[in-house]
């Protein structure tokens, strides 16, 4: 930083705010720290919706059975099927991704409760959802979406007790980071038949070839691909260029999301290891 005398903004295009730079010094010097994560909210929310619909209707399993000549026709193939429309839905976390997901769910007329300890109730109410405790979200929802960031306070906070509180047969959809979940406890809850689950993220990425989740029935898997769309990357480029133009004209960045000094050092998200 001492050598970067003209530095005015750091753009985090990996989008996960990590505790990996001297934020207090940056804030003291008036240097913006921003993330382009908003571009991924809509793509990730769409995949989350697709996962929920699949868990509700068994689409992938029915396709595999059909390919194997073991398909069940009509009502025989819907013994465990349910509707997302009009269902009780819980969302854990209500940042950009949670709000994008809520907009999609509005078309399904869901009764949606949200737990987010970083937001005042009025913001949730203004978005048409009901503020609720974590226990309430877990115990009263047919579908639970986890979109909370990993922080120094919440790593692994969704464990065996949390899954036990969920309704029998409820669906658990993990979209943010695996660090907020006790992953072994999640697998145990699915293996027992108490819940079904889907995840786009895992404790280690790429995942070991012999990891037991790969062969776990009742668990829908996606290889951290929910937001990795070409259109999202192009939108990210547009976002950065527009904010750079604003900064060059002596204005603050508006397209990217600014890191907050009170919370950024508490973030613990882990990027994908691509080596």
mmCIF file of C-alpha atoms in Angstrom:
data_model
loop_
_atom_site.group_PDB
_atom_site.id
_atom_site.type_symbol
_atom_site.label_atom_id
_atom_site.label_comp_id
_atom_site.label_asym_id
_atom_site.label_seq_id
_atom_site.Cartn_x
_atom_site.Cartn_y
_atom_site.Cartn_z
ATOM 1 C CA UNK A 1 0.000 0.000 0.000
ATOM 2 C CA UNK A 2 2.867 2.379 0.687
ATOM 3 C CA UNK A 3 3.895 2.151 -2.969
ATOM 4 C CA UNK A 4 0.353 2.536 -4.349
ATOM 5 C CA UNK A 5 0.001 6.262 -3.821
ATOM 6 C CA UNK A 6 -2.798 6.693 -6.399
ATOM 7 C CA UNK A 7 -4.879 3.683 -5.295
ATOM 8 C CA UNK A 8 -8.543 4.607 -4.924
ATOM 9 C CA UNK A 9 -10.414 1.301 -5.135
ATOM 10 C CA UNK A 10 -9.816 -2.450 -4.841
ATOM 11 C CA UNK A 11 -12.215 -4.554 -6.912
ATOM 12 C CA UNK A 12 -12.749 -8.061 -5.546
ATOM 13 C CA UNK A 13 -13.893 -9.978 -8.630
ATOM 14 C CA UNK A 14 -13.572 -13.360 -6.915
ATOM 15 C CA UNK A 15 -16.635 -11.925 -5.081
ATOM 16 C CA UNK A 16 -15.986 -13.544 -1.700
ATOM 17 C CA UNK A 17 -14.974 -10.949 0.854
ATOM 18 C CA UNK A 18 -12.097 -12.534 2.744
ATOM 19 C CA UNK A 19 -10.120 -11.279 5.735
ATOM 20 C CA UNK A 20 -7.074 -11.010 3.487
ATOM 21 C CA UNK A 21 -6.108 -7.341 3.448
ATOM 22 C CA UNK A 22 -5.615 -4.485 5.962
ATOM 23 C CA UNK A 23 -9.176 -3.182 5.776
ATOM 24 C CA UNK A 24 -8.806 -0.693 8.610
ATOM 25 C CA UNK A 25 -5.864 0.970 6.865
ATOM 26 C CA UNK A 26 -7.767 1.026 3.567
ATOM 27 C CA UNK A 27 -10.794 2.650 5.180
ATOM 28 C CA UNK A 28 -8.630 5.198 6.991
ATOM 29 C CA UNK A 29 -7.088 6.219 3.670
ATOM 30 C CA UNK A 30 -10.472 6.462 1.955
ATOM 31 C CA UNK A 31 -9.747 3.559 -0.407
ATOM 32 C CA UNK A 32 -12.896 1.717 -1.494
ATOM 33 C CA UNK A 33 -13.082 -2.088 -1.248
ATOM 34 C CA UNK A 34 -15.878 -3.439 -3.420
ATOM 35 C CA UNK A 35 -17.149 -6.792 -4.643
ATOM 36 C CA UNK A 36 -18.947 -7.716 -7.850
ATOM 37 C CA UNK A 37 -20.879 -10.561 -6.246
ATOM 38 C CA UNK A 38 -24.246 -9.101 -7.230
ATOM 39 C CA UNK A 39 -23.827 -10.499 -10.759
ATOM 40 C CA UNK A 40 -24.049 -14.034 -9.367
ATOM 41 C CA UNK A 41 -27.201 -13.548 -7.283
ATOM 42 C CA UNK A 42 -29.710 -14.200 -10.060
ATOM 43 C CA UNK A 43 -27.909 -17.191 -11.659
ATOM 44 C CA UNK A 44 -27.395 -18.869 -8.273
ATOM 45 C CA UNK A 45 -30.983 -18.194 -7.255
ATOM 46 C CA UNK A 46 -32.251 -19.813 -10.473
ATOM 47 C CA UNK A 47 -30.222 -22.968 -9.852
ATOM 48 C CA UNK A 48 -31.447 -23.024 -6.265
ATOM 49 C CA UNK A 49 -35.026 -22.881 -7.517
ATOM 50 C CA UNK A 50 -34.278 -25.722 -9.948
ATOM 51 C CA UNK A 51 -32.824 -27.798 -7.117
ATOM 52 C CA UNK A 52 -35.916 -27.213 -4.977
ATOM 53 C CA UNK A 53 -38.215 -28.243 -7.815
ATOM 54 C CA UNK A 54 -36.148 -31.364 -8.430
ATOM 55 C CA UNK A 55 -36.219 -32.361 -4.762
ATOM 56 C CA UNK A 56 -39.977 -31.784 -4.762
ATOM 57 C CA UNK A 57 -40.688 -33.757 -7.929
ATOM 58 C CA UNK A 58 -37.795 -36.236 -8.256
ATOM 59 C CA UNK A 59 -36.952 -35.135 -11.798
ATOM 60 C CA UNK A 60 -33.385 -36.428 -11.954
ATOM 61 C CA UNK A 61 -34.196 -39.763 -10.292
ATOM 62 C CA UNK A 62 -37.167 -40.270 -12.618
ATOM 63 C CA UNK A 63 -34.977 -39.589 -15.647
ATOM 64 C CA UNK A 64 -32.333 -42.068 -14.476
ATOM 65 C CA UNK A 65 -35.016 -44.696 -13.852
ATOM 66 C CA UNK A 66 -36.437 -44.075 -17.327
ATOM 67 C CA UNK A 67 -33.013 -44.549 -18.921
ATOM 68 C CA UNK A 68 -32.685 -47.844 -17.055
ATOM 69 C CA UNK A 69 -36.154 -49.021 -18.046
ATOM 70 C CA UNK A 70 -37.308 -48.869 -14.425
ATOM 71 C CA UNK A 71 -39.642 -45.871 -14.676
ATOM 72 C CA UNK A 72 -42.874 -45.651 -12.676
ATOM 73 C CA UNK A 73 -45.842 -44.227 -14.565
ATOM 74 C CA UNK A 74 -48.371 -41.672 -13.353
ATOM 75 C CA UNK A 75 -49.153 -41.605 -9.662
ATOM 76 C CA UNK A 76 -46.848 -44.556 -8.980
ATOM 77 C CA UNK A 77 -43.923 -42.246 -9.754
ATOM 78 C CA UNK A 78 -45.122 -39.522 -7.383
ATOM 79 C CA UNK A 79 -45.257 -41.268 -4.016
ATOM 80 C CA UNK A 80 -43.004 -38.656 -2.391
ATOM 81 C CA UNK A 81 -43.742 -35.721 -4.704
ATOM 82 C CA UNK A 82 -44.903 -32.376 -3.372
ATOM 83 C CA UNK A 83 -45.646 -28.873 -4.637
ATOM 84 C CA UNK A 84 -43.385 -25.872 -4.204
ATOM 85 C CA UNK A 85 -46.378 -23.641 -4.917
ATOM 86 C CA UNK A 86 -47.923 -22.475 -1.665
ATOM 87 C CA UNK A 87 -45.256 -24.221 0.413
ATOM 88 C CA UNK A 88 -43.686 -23.006 3.645
ATOM 89 C CA UNK A 89 -40.218 -21.752 2.758
ATOM 90 C CA UNK A 90 -37.351 -20.651 4.970
ATOM 91 C CA UNK A 91 -34.360 -18.590 3.863
ATOM 92 C CA UNK A 92 -31.249 -18.322 6.030
ATOM 93 C CA UNK A 93 -29.466 -15.119 5.066
ATOM 94 C CA UNK A 94 -30.988 -12.270 3.076
ATOM 95 C CA UNK A 95 -28.268 -10.514 1.142
ATOM 96 C CA UNK A 96 -28.241 -10.113 -2.631
ATOM 97 C CA UNK A 97 -28.717 -13.853 -3.197
ATOM 98 C CA UNK A 98 -31.525 -14.195 -0.656
ATOM 99 C CA UNK A 99 -33.411 -11.292 -2.211
ATOM 100 C CA UNK A 100 -32.956 -12.650 -5.741
ATOM 101 C CA UNK A 101 -34.261 -16.014 -4.572
ATOM 102 C CA UNK A 102 -37.246 -14.389 -2.873
ATOM 103 C CA UNK A 103 -38.187 -12.610 -6.106
ATOM 104 C CA UNK A 104 -38.246 -15.944 -7.937
ATOM 105 C CA UNK A 105 -40.251 -17.638 -5.194
ATOM 106 C CA UNK A 106 -42.899 -14.906 -5.250
ATOM 107 C CA UNK A 107 -44.347 -16.504 -8.374
ATOM 108 C CA UNK A 108 -44.936 -19.695 -6.394
ATOM 109 C CA UNK A 109 -46.973 -17.912 -3.685
ATOM 110 C CA UNK A 110 -44.773 -19.356 -0.952
ATOM 111 C CA UNK A 111 -45.134 -18.415 2.712
ATOM 112 C CA UNK A 112 -41.577 -17.296 3.352
ATOM 113 C CA UNK A 113 -39.781 -16.785 6.655
ATOM 114 C CA UNK A 114 -36.261 -15.369 6.875
ATOM 115 C CA UNK A 115 -33.543 -15.517 9.492
ATOM 116 C CA UNK A 116 -30.790 -12.913 9.147
ATOM 117 C CA UNK A 117 -29.290 -11.501 12.351
ATOM 118 C CA UNK A 118 -27.552 -8.688 10.446
ATOM 119 C CA UNK A 119 -30.765 -7.104 9.171
ATOM 120 C CA UNK A 120 -33.516 -5.176 10.996
ATOM 121 C CA UNK A 121 -37.032 -6.669 10.705
ATOM 122 C CA UNK A 122 -38.302 -3.725 8.645
ATOM 123 C CA UNK A 123 -36.043 -4.610 5.701
ATOM 124 C CA UNK A 124 -37.410 -8.155 5.654
ATOM 125 C CA UNK A 125 -40.997 -6.966 5.933
ATOM 126 C CA UNK A 126 -40.454 -4.465 3.102
ATOM 127 C CA UNK A 127 -39.369 -7.408 0.940
ATOM 128 C CA UNK A 128 -42.564 -9.316 1.684
ATOM 129 C CA UNK A 129 -41.080 -11.952 3.985
ATOM 130 C CA UNK A 130 -41.636 -12.706 7.650
ATOM 131 C CA UNK A 131 -38.733 -12.158 10.081
ATOM 132 C CA UNK A 132 -38.175 -15.306 12.124
ATOM 133 C CA UNK A 133 -35.759 -17.019 14.456
ATOM 134 C CA UNK A 134 -33.467 -19.742 13.159
ATOM 135 C CA UNK A 135 -35.431 -22.405 15.054
ATOM 136 C CA UNK A 136 -38.684 -21.142 13.552
ATOM 137 C CA UNK A 137 -37.285 -21.210 10.019
ATOM 138 C CA UNK A 138 -35.963 -24.742 10.480
ATOM 139 C CA UNK A 139 -39.002 -26.248 12.192
ATOM 140 C CA UNK A 140 -41.791 -24.751 10.056
ATOM 141 C CA UNK A 141 -40.395 -24.950 6.506
ATOM 142 C CA UNK A 142 -40.916 -27.496 3.755
ATOM 143 C CA UNK A 143 -37.904 -26.021 1.924
ATOM 144 C CA UNK A 144 -34.928 -24.380 3.621
ATOM 145 C CA UNK A 145 -32.524 -22.353 1.475
ATOM 146 C CA UNK A 146 -29.135 -21.480 2.974
ATOM 147 C CA UNK A 147 -27.619 -18.382 1.387
ATOM 148 C CA UNK A 148 -25.721 -16.958 4.375
ATOM 149 C CA UNK A 149 -22.085 -15.901 4.107
ATOM 150 C CA UNK A 150 -19.497 -17.611 6.270
ATOM 151 C CA UNK A 151 -18.336 -15.393 9.125
ATOM 152 C CA UNK A 152 -16.101 -15.786 12.164
ATOM 153 C CA UNK A 153 -19.260 -16.373 14.234
ATOM 154 C CA UNK A 154 -21.292 -18.836 12.174
ATOM 155 C CA UNK A 155 -18.910 -21.504 10.879
ATOM 156 C CA UNK A 156 -20.640 -24.880 11.131
ATOM 157 C CA UNK A 157 -23.636 -23.396 12.956
ATOM 158 C CA UNK A 158 -26.066 -25.658 11.088
ATOM 159 C CA UNK A 159 -25.385 -29.032 12.647
ATOM 160 C CA UNK A 160 -27.162 -32.154 13.868
ATOM 161 C CA UNK A 161 -29.486 -30.211 16.187
ATOM 162 C CA UNK A 162 -30.582 -27.984 13.322
ATOM 163 C CA UNK A 163 -31.390 -30.892 11.020
ATOM 164 C CA UNK A 164 -33.290 -32.695 13.764
ATOM 165 C CA UNK A 165 -35.570 -29.658 14.099
ATOM 166 C CA UNK A 166 -36.535 -29.775 10.422
ATOM 167 C CA UNK A 167 -39.816 -31.284 9.257
ATOM 168 C CA UNK A 168 -39.779 -34.913 8.200
ATOM 169 C CA UNK A 169 -39.084 -35.013 4.462
ATOM 170 C CA UNK A 170 -38.182 -31.327 4.218
ATOM 171 C CA UNK A 171 -35.660 -30.169 1.616
ATOM 172 C CA UNK A 172 -32.404 -28.423 2.550
ATOM 173 C CA UNK A 173 -30.757 -26.448 -0.277
ATOM 174 C CA UNK A 174 -27.225 -25.132 0.325
ATOM 175 C CA UNK A 175 -26.181 -22.359 -2.071
ATOM 176 C CA UNK A 176 -23.710 -20.075 -0.294
ATOM 177 C CA UNK A 177 -20.744 -21.805 1.359
ATOM 178 C CA UNK A 178 -20.302 -25.224 2.941
ATOM 179 C CA UNK A 179 -18.526 -23.598 5.890
ATOM 180 C CA UNK A 180 -21.842 -22.679 7.527
ATOM 181 C CA UNK A 181 -22.827 -26.369 7.730
ATOM 182 C CA UNK A 182 -21.548 -29.365 9.644
ATOM 183 C CA UNK A 183 -21.371 -31.366 6.437
ATOM 184 C CA UNK A 184 -21.081 -34.767 8.110
ATOM 185 C CA UNK A 185 -24.217 -34.024 10.135
ATOM 186 C CA UNK A 186 -26.005 -32.973 6.936
ATOM 187 C CA UNK A 187 -25.087 -36.244 5.246
ATOM 188 C CA UNK A 188 -26.197 -38.184 8.312
ATOM 189 C CA UNK A 189 -29.589 -36.428 8.288
ATOM 190 C CA UNK A 190 -30.081 -37.294 4.609
ATOM 191 C CA UNK A 191 -28.848 -40.876 5.056
ATOM 192 C CA UNK A 192 -31.358 -41.392 7.871
ATOM 193 C CA UNK A 193 -34.204 -40.370 5.535
ATOM 194 C CA UNK A 194 -35.242 -37.480 7.778
ATOM 195 C CA UNK A 195 -34.583 -34.836 5.077
ATOM 196 C CA UNK A 196 -33.443 -34.545 1.488
ATOM 197 C CA UNK A 197 -30.787 -32.090 0.419
ATOM 198 C CA UNK A 198 -29.052 -30.360 -2.460
ATOM 199 C CA UNK A 199 -25.770 -28.494 -2.538
ATOM 200 C CA UNK A 200 -23.716 -26.520 -5.028
ATOM 201 C CA UNK A 201 -20.834 -26.158 -2.543
ATOM 202 C CA UNK A 202 -18.709 -28.596 -0.552
ATOM 203 C CA UNK A 203 -16.154 -28.561 2.299
ATOM 204 C CA UNK A 204 -13.273 -29.140 -0.106
ATOM 205 C CA UNK A 205 -13.387 -28.183 -3.764
ATOM 206 C CA UNK A 206 -12.744 -30.030 -5.974
ATOM 207 C CA UNK A 207 -14.256 -32.850 -3.937
ATOM 208 C CA UNK A 208 -12.343 -36.103 -3.413
ATOM 209 C CA UNK A 209 -13.489 -38.858 -5.779
ATOM 210 C CA UNK A 210 -14.197 -41.191 -2.870
ATOM 211 C CA UNK A 211 -16.166 -38.671 -0.803
ATOM 212 C CA UNK A 212 -19.304 -40.424 0.524
ATOM 213 C CA UNK A 213 -21.648 -37.638 -0.591
ATOM 214 C CA UNK A 214 -21.100 -38.694 -4.212
ATOM 215 C CA UNK A 215 -23.111 -41.886 -3.690
ATOM 216 C CA UNK A 216 -25.606 -40.650 -1.099
ATOM 217 C CA UNK A 217 -29.281 -41.202 -2.109
ATOM 218 C CA UNK A 218 -31.529 -38.235 -1.436
ATOM 219 C CA UNK A 219 -28.706 -35.759 -2.030
ATOM 220 C CA UNK A 220 -28.624 -33.667 -5.228
ATOM 221 C CA UNK A 221 -25.116 -32.501 -6.171
ATOM 222 C CA UNK A 222 -23.766 -29.642 -8.315
ATOM 223 C CA UNK A 223 -20.062 -28.813 -8.753
ATOM 224 C CA UNK A 224 -20.045 -25.147 -7.622
ATOM 225 C CA UNK A 225 -21.424 -24.094 -11.003
ATOM 226 C CA UNK A 226 -24.503 -22.138 -9.989
ATOM 227 C CA UNK A 227 -23.105 -18.707 -10.777
ATOM 228 C CA UNK A 228 -20.402 -19.541 -13.310
ATOM 229 C CA UNK A 229 -22.275 -18.389 -16.421
ATOM 230 C CA UNK A 230 -20.685 -16.511 -19.293
ATOM 231 C CA UNK A 231 -23.330 -13.796 -19.056
ATOM 232 C CA UNK A 232 -22.480 -13.248 -15.380
ATOM 233 C CA UNK A 233 -18.787 -12.782 -16.177
ATOM 234 C CA UNK A 234 -19.636 -10.268 -18.900
ATOM 235 C CA UNK A 235 -21.902 -8.359 -16.524
ATOM 236 C CA UNK A 236 -19.081 -8.326 -14.009
ATOM 237 C CA UNK A 237 -16.829 -6.650 -16.568
ATOM 238 C CA UNK A 238 -19.475 -4.029 -17.293
ATOM 239 C CA UNK A 239 -19.904 -3.405 -13.576
ATOM 240 C CA UNK A 240 -16.189 -2.840 -13.011
ATOM 241 C CA UNK A 241 -15.819 -0.537 -16.020
ATOM 242 C CA UNK A 242 -18.807 1.580 -15.012
ATOM 243 C CA UNK A 243 -17.507 1.996 -11.484
ATOM 244 C CA UNK A 244 -14.016 2.810 -12.736
ATOM 245 C CA UNK A 245 -15.528 5.548 -14.879
ATOM 246 C CA UNK A 246 -17.348 6.978 -11.858
ATOM 247 C CA UNK A 247 -14.149 6.932 -9.791
ATOM 248 C CA UNK A 248 -12.214 8.654 -12.581
ATOM 249 C CA UNK A 249 -14.795 11.451 -12.421
ATOM 250 C CA UNK A 250 -14.394 11.865 -8.685
ATOM 251 C CA UNK A 251 -17.573 9.961 -7.800
ATOM 252 C CA UNK A 252 -18.004 6.880 -5.587
ATOM 253 C CA UNK A 253 -18.497 3.400 -7.105
ATOM 254 C CA UNK A 254 -22.205 2.543 -7.335
ATOM 255 C CA UNK A 255 -22.502 -0.724 -9.276
ATOM 256 C CA UNK A 256 -20.298 -2.860 -7.048
ATOM 257 C CA UNK A 257 -21.123 -3.577 -3.421
ATOM 258 C CA UNK A 258 -18.900 -1.816 -0.928
ATOM 259 C CA UNK A 259 -17.340 -3.690 1.975
ATOM 260 C CA UNK A 260 -18.504 -2.417 5.355
ATOM 261 C CA UNK A 261 -15.802 -1.727 7.925
ATOM 262 C CA UNK A 262 -17.923 -3.186 10.737
ATOM 263 C CA UNK A 263 -18.364 -6.601 9.099
ATOM 264 C CA UNK A 264 -15.771 -7.248 6.397
ATOM 265 C CA UNK A 265 -13.061 -8.524 8.755
ATOM 266 C CA UNK A 266 -15.522 -11.152 10.033
ATOM 267 C CA UNK A 267 -15.955 -12.810 6.628
ATOM 268 C CA UNK A 268 -14.490 -16.310 6.267
ATOM 269 C CA UNK A 269 -15.557 -17.473 2.783
ATOM 270 C CA UNK A 270 -13.152 -19.881 1.122
ATOM 271 C CA UNK A 271 -12.482 -19.686 -2.625
ATOM 272 C CA UNK A 272 -12.376 -22.765 -4.851
ATOM 273 C CA UNK A 273 -8.927 -24.362 -5.088
ATOM 274 C CA UNK A 274 -8.372 -24.673 -8.831
ATOM 275 C CA UNK A 275 -4.842 -26.087 -8.588
#
